[in-house]
Tab-separated table of C-alpha atoms in Angstrom:
chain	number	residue	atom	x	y	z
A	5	UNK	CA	4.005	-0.128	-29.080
A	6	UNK	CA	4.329	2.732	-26.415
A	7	UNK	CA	4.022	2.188	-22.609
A	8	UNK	CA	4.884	4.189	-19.475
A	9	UNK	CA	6.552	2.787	-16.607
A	10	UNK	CA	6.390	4.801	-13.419
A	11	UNK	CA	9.073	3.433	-10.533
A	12	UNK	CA	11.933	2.745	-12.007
A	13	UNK	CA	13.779	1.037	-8.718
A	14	UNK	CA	15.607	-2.082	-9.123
A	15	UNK	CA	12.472	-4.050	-10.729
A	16	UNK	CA	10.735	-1.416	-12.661
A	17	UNK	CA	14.257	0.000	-14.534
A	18	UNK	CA	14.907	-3.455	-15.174
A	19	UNK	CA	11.892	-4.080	-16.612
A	20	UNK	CA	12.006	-0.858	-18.390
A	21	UNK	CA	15.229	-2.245	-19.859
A	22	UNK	CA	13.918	-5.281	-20.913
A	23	UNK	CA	10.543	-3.289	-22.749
A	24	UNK	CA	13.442	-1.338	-24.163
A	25	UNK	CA	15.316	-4.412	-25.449
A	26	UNK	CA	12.763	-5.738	-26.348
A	27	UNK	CA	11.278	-3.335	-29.216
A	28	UNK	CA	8.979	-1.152	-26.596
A	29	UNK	CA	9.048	2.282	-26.627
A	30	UNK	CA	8.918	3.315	-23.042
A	31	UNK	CA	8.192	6.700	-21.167
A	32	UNK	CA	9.845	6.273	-17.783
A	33	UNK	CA	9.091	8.365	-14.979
A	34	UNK	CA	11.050	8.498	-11.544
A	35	UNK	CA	10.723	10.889	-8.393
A	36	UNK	CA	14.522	10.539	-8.983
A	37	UNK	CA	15.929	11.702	-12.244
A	38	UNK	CA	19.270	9.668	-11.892
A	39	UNK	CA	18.148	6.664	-12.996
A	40	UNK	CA	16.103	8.253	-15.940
A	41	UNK	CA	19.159	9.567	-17.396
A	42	UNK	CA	20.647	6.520	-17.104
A	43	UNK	CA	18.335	4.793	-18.663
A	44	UNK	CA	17.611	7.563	-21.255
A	45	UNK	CA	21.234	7.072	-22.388
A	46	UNK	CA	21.399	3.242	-22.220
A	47	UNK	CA	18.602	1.771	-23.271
A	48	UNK	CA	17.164	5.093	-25.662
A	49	UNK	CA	14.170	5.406	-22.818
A	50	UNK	CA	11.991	8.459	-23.168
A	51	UNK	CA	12.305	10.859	-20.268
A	52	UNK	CA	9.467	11.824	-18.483
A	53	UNK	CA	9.498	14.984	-15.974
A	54	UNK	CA	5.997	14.367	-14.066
A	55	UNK	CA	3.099	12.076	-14.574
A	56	UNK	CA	1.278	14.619	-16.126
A	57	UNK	CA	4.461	14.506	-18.799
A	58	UNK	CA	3.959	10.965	-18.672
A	59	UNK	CA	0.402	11.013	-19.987
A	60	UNK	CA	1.316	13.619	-22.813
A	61	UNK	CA	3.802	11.288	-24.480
A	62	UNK	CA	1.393	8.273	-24.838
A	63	UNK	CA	-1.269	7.364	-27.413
A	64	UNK	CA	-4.891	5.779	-26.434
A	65	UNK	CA	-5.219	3.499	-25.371
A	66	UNK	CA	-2.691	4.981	-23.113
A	67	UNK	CA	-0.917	2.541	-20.620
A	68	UNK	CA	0.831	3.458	-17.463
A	69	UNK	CA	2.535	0.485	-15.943
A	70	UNK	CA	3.389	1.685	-11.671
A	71	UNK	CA	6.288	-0.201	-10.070
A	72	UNK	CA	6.087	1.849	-6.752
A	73	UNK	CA	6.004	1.115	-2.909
A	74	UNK	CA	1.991	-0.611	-2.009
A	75	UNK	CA	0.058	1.870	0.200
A	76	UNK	CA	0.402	5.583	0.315
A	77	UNK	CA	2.926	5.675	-2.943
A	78	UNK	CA	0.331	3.762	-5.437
A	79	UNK	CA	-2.089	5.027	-3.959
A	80	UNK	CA	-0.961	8.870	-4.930
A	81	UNK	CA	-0.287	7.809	-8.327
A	82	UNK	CA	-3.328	6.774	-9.140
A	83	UNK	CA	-5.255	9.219	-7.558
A	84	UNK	CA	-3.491	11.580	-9.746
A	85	UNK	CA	-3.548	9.657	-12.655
A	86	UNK	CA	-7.506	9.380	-13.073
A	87	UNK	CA	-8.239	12.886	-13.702
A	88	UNK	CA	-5.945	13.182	-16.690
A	89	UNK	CA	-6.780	9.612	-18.076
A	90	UNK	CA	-9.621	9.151	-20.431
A	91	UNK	CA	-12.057	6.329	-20.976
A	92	UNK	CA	-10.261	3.201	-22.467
A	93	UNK	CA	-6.738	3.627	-20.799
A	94	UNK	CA	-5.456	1.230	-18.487
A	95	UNK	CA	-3.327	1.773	-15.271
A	96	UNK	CA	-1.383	-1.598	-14.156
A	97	UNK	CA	-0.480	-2.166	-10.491
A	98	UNK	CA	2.496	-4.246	-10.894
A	99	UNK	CA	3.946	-3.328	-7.203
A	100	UNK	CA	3.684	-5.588	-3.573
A	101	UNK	CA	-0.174	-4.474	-3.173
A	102	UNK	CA	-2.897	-5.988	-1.038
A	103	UNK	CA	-5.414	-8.036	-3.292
A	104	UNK	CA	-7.931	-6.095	-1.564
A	105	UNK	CA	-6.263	-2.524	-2.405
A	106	UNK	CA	-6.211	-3.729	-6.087
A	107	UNK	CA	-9.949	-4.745	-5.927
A	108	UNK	CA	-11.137	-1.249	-4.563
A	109	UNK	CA	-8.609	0.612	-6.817
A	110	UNK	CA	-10.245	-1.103	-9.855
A	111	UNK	CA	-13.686	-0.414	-8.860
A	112	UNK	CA	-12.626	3.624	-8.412
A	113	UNK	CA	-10.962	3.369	-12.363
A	114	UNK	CA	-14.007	1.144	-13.328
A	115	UNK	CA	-16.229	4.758	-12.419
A	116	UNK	CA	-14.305	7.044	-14.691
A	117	UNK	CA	-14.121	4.221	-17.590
A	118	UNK	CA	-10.507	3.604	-17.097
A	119	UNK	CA	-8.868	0.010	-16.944
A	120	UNK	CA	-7.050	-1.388	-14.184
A	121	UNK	CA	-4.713	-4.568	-14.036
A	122	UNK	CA	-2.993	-5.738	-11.051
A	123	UNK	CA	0.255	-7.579	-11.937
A	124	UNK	CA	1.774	-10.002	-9.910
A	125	UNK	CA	5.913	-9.892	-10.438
A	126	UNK	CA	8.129	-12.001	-9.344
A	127	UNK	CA	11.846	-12.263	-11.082
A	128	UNK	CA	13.679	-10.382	-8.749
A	129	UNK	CA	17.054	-9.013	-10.123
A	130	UNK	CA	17.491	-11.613	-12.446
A	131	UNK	CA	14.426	-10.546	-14.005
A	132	UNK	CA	16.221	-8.776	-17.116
A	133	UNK	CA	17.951	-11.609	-18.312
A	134	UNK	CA	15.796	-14.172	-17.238
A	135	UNK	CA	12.471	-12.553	-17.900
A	136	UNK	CA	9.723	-12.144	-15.186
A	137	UNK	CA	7.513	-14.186	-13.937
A	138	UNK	CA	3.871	-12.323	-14.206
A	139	UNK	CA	-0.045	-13.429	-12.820
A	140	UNK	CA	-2.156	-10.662	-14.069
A	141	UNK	CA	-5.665	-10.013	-12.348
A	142	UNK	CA	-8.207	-7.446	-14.662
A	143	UNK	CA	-11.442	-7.807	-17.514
A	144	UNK	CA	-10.035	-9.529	-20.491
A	145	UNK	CA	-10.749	-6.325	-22.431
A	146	UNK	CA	-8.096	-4.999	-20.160
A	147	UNK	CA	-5.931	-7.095	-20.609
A	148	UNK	CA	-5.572	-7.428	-24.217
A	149	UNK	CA	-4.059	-4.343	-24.347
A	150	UNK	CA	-1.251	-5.118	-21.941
A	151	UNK	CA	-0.652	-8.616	-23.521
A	152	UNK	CA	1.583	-7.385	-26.320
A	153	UNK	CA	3.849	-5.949	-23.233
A	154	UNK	CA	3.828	-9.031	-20.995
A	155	UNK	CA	5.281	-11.263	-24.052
A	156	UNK	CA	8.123	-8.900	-23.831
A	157	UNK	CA	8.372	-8.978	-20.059
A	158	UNK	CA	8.003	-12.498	-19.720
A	159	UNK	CA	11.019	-15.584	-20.269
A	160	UNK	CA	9.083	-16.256	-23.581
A	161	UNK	CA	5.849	-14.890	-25.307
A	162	UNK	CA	3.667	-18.440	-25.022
A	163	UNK	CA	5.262	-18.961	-21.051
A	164	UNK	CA	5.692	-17.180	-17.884
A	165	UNK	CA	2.545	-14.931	-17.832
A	166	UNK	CA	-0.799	-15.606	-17.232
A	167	UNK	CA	-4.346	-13.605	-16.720
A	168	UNK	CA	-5.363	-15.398	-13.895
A	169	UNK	CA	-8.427	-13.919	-13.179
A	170	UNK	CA	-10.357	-10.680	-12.390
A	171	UNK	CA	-9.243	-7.450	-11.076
A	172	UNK	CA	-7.358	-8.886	-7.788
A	173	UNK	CA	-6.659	-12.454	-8.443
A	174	UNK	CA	-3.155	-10.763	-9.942
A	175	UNK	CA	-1.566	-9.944	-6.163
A	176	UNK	CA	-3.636	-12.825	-4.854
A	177	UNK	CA	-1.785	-15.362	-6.602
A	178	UNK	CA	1.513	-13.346	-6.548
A	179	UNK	CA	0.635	-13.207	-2.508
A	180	UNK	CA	0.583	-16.785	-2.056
A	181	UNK	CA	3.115	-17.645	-3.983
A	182	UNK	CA	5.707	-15.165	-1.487
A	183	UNK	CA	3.824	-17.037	1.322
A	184	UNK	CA	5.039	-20.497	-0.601
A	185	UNK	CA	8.533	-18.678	-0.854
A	186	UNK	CA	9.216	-18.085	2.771
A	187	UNK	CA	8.138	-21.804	4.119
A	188	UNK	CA	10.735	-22.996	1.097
A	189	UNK	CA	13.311	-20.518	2.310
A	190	UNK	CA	12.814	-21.699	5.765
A	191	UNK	CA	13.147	-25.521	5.289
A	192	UNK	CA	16.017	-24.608	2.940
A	193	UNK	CA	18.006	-22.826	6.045
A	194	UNK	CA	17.360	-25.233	8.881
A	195	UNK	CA	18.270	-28.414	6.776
A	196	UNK	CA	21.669	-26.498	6.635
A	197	UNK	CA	21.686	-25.769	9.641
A	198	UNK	CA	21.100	-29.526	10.493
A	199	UNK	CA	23.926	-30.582	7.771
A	200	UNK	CA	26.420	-28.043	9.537
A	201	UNK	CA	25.629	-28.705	12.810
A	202	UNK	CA	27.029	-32.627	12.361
A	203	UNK	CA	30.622	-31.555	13.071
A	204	UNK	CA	31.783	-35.225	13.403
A	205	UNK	CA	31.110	-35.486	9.843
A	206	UNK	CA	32.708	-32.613	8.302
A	207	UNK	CA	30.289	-31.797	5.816
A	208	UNK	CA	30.739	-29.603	2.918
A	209	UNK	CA	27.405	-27.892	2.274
A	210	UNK	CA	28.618	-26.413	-1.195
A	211	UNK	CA	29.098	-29.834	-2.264
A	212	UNK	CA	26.113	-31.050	-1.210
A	213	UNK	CA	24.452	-27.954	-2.044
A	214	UNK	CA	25.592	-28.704	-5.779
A	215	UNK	CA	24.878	-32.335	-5.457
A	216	UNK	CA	20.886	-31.957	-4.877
A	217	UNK	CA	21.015	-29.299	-7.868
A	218	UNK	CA	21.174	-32.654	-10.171
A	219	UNK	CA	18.221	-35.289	-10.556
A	220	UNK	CA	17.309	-34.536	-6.746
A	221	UNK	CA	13.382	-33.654	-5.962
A	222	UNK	CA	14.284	-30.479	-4.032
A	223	UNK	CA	16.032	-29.056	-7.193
A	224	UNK	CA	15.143	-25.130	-7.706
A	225	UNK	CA	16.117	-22.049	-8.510
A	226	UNK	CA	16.470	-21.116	-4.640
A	227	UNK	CA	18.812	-24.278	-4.208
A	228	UNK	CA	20.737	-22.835	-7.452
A	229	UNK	CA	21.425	-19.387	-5.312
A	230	UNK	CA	21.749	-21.115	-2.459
A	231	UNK	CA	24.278	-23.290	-3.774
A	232	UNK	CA	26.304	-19.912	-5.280
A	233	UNK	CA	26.402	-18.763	-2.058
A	234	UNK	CA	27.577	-21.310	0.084
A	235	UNK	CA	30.248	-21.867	-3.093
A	236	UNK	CA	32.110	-18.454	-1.698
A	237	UNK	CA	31.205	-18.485	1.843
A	238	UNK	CA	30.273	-21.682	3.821
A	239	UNK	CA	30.274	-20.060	7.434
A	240	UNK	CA	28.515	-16.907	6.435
A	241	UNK	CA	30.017	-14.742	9.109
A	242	UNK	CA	29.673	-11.522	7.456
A	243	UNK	CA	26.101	-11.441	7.389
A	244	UNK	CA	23.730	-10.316	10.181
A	245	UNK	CA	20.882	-13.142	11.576
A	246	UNK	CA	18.309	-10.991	10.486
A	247	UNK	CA	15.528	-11.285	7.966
A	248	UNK	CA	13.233	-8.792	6.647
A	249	UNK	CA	9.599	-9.924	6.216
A	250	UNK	CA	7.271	-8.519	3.165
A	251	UNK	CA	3.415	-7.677	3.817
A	252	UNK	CA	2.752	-10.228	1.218
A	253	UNK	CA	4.138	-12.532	3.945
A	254	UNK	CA	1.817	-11.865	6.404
A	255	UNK	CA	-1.220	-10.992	4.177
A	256	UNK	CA	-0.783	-15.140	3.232
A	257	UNK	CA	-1.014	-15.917	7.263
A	258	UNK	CA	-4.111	-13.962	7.598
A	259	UNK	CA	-5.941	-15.098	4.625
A	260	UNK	CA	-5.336	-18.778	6.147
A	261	UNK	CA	-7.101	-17.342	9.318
A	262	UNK	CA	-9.994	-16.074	7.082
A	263	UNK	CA	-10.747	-18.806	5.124
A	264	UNK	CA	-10.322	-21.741	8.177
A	265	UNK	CA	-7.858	-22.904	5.886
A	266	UNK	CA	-4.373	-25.089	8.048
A	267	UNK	CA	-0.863	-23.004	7.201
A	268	UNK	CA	1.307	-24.117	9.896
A	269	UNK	CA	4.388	-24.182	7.252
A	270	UNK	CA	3.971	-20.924	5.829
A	271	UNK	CA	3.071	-19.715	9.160
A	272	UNK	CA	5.715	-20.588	11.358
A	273	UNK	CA	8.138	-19.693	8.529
A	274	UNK	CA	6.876	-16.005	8.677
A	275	UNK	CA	7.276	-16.065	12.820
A	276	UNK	CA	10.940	-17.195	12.259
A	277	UNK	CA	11.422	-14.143	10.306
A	278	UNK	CA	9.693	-12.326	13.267
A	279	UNK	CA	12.249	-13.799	15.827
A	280	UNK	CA	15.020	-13.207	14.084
A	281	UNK	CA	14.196	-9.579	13.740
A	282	UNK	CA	13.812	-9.607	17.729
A	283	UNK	CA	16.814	-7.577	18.770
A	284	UNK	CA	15.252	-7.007	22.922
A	285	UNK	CA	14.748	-10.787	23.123
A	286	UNK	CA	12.159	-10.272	25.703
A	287	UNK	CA	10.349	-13.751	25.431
A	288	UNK	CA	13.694	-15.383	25.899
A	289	UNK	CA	14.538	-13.516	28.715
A	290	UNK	CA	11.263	-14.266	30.270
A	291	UNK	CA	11.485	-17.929	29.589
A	292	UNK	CA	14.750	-17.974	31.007
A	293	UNK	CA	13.185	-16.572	34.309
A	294	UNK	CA	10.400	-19.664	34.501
A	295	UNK	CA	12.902	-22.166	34.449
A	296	UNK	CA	14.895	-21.010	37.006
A	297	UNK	CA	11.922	-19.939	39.232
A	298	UNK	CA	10.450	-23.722	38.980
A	299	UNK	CA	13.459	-25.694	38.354
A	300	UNK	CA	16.527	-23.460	39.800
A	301	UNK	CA	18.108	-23.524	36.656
A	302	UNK	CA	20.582	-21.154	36.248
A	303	UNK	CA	20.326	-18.178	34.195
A	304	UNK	CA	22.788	-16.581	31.700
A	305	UNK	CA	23.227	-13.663	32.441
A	306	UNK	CA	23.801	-10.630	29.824
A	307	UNK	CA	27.231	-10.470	28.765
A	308	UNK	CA	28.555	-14.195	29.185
């Protein structure tokens, strides 16, 4: 049972550990050979120097698993996997890609009789322990090769993986389900917000933080790390008010736009993210200008 996995950043060397651990024999390939050797000497990996190396030190059907950037990085990789692939071996997308990238890319591997699977992944860092989370898009004859692998990626072999439809469906569903993720995120932080803002009643949000962990319908896993967090830090004063957004974030937004289908949660949840990235503050500045042109109201100036 022999796979490659190419991208070994904080998901895909975890995951190679875990194929490791797991009774895999994995060829792991990095533009960085630090974490190769690392994983070489922890987890018996088998080093590879170049994708071409990669290719030489698997068996049909041969199986190369990417974990790397979406756009220009995947999209190298495969273009220079193809040529030294042969009919019957499968590449697997298991990065942040667009649905639609994953579509196209499995209609170009289609025309030279290779296999493509997009994988959805979702674990994060707890990933290795926990096991990943994984909605795999491809042709079932595809698929049946990677199953083996996803058993051994996933919390348990008969749980936590799915094929959940053709060639795309894979980063669709993973791509809605980050859009789900923000607008939980979101409602998570302001009803903190809310909780701390009562200062009359002195809350203490670990407590209650740990209190809806139990029996309460808003249980889940981001309440658990939530609850971790505000454990060790309730005022959380070492940590800038600025969040990154993904493009799987924004890809949900506009597929609500192109099917007519109502988003406002997961929408307004991805243009917090945008203001809080706002570091000019324009808009602000601009609304502060209105109010004091229509209503005299006085204006802060910068500085105070």
């Amino acid at each position: 049972m022999r796979i490659a996995m190419v991208g070994l950043g904080k998901m895909g060397g975890n995951m190679a550990r875990r194929l490791c651990r797991g009774g895999a024999e994995v060829i792991g390939y990095n533009r960085s050979p630090e974490i190769v050797n690392t994983l070489v000497a922890e987890e018996g990996m088998i080093a590879a120097t170049s994708l071409a190396d990669v290719v030489s030190k698997l068996q049909a059907p041969r199986i190369v698993w990417l974990m790397l950037p979406a756009g220009e990085a995947t999209e190298q990789a495969i273009d220079e996997l193809i040529p030294m692939l042969a009919k019957g071996d499968v590449i697997v997308d298991g990065g942040n890609s667009n649905f639609h990238d994953g579509e196209r890319r499995g209609s170009l591997c289609a025309e030279h009789g290779i296999g493509f699977m997009d994988a959805g992944t979702s674990g994060g860092v707890w990933g290795l322990a926990n096991g990943y989370c994984l909605m795999v898009g491809g042709e079932p004859e595809v698929v049946k090769h990677v199953i083996p692998f996803l058993k051994v990626l996933a919390p348990a072999a008969d749980r936590g993986w799915a094929h959940v439809g053709p060639v795309g469906a894979g980063h669709f569903t993973k791509m809605i389900h980050n859009g789900i993720e923000y607008g939980m995120m979101q409602a998570f932080a302001e009803g903190f917000a809310l909780l701390r803002g009562k200062k009359e009643f002195d809350l203490d949000l670990a407590q209650i933080a740990e209190l809806w962990r139990h029996s309460s319908v808003v249980r889940s896993w981001l309440l658990d790390l939530s609850a971790e967090a505000l454990k060790h830090d309730q005022k959380l004063e070492g940590v800038a008010p600025y969040v990154a957004d993904s493009g799987e974030g924004r890809w949900t937004v506009q597929e609500s736009i192109e099917q007519g289908v109502p988003a406002p949660v997961l929408t307004l949840a991805l243009q917090m993210r945008f203001a809080s990235q706002d570091k000019e503050g324009y808009p602000y500045r601009l609304l502060s200008m209105m109010r004091n042109a229509f209503g005299g109201h006085a204006v802060k100036k910068a500085g105070e």
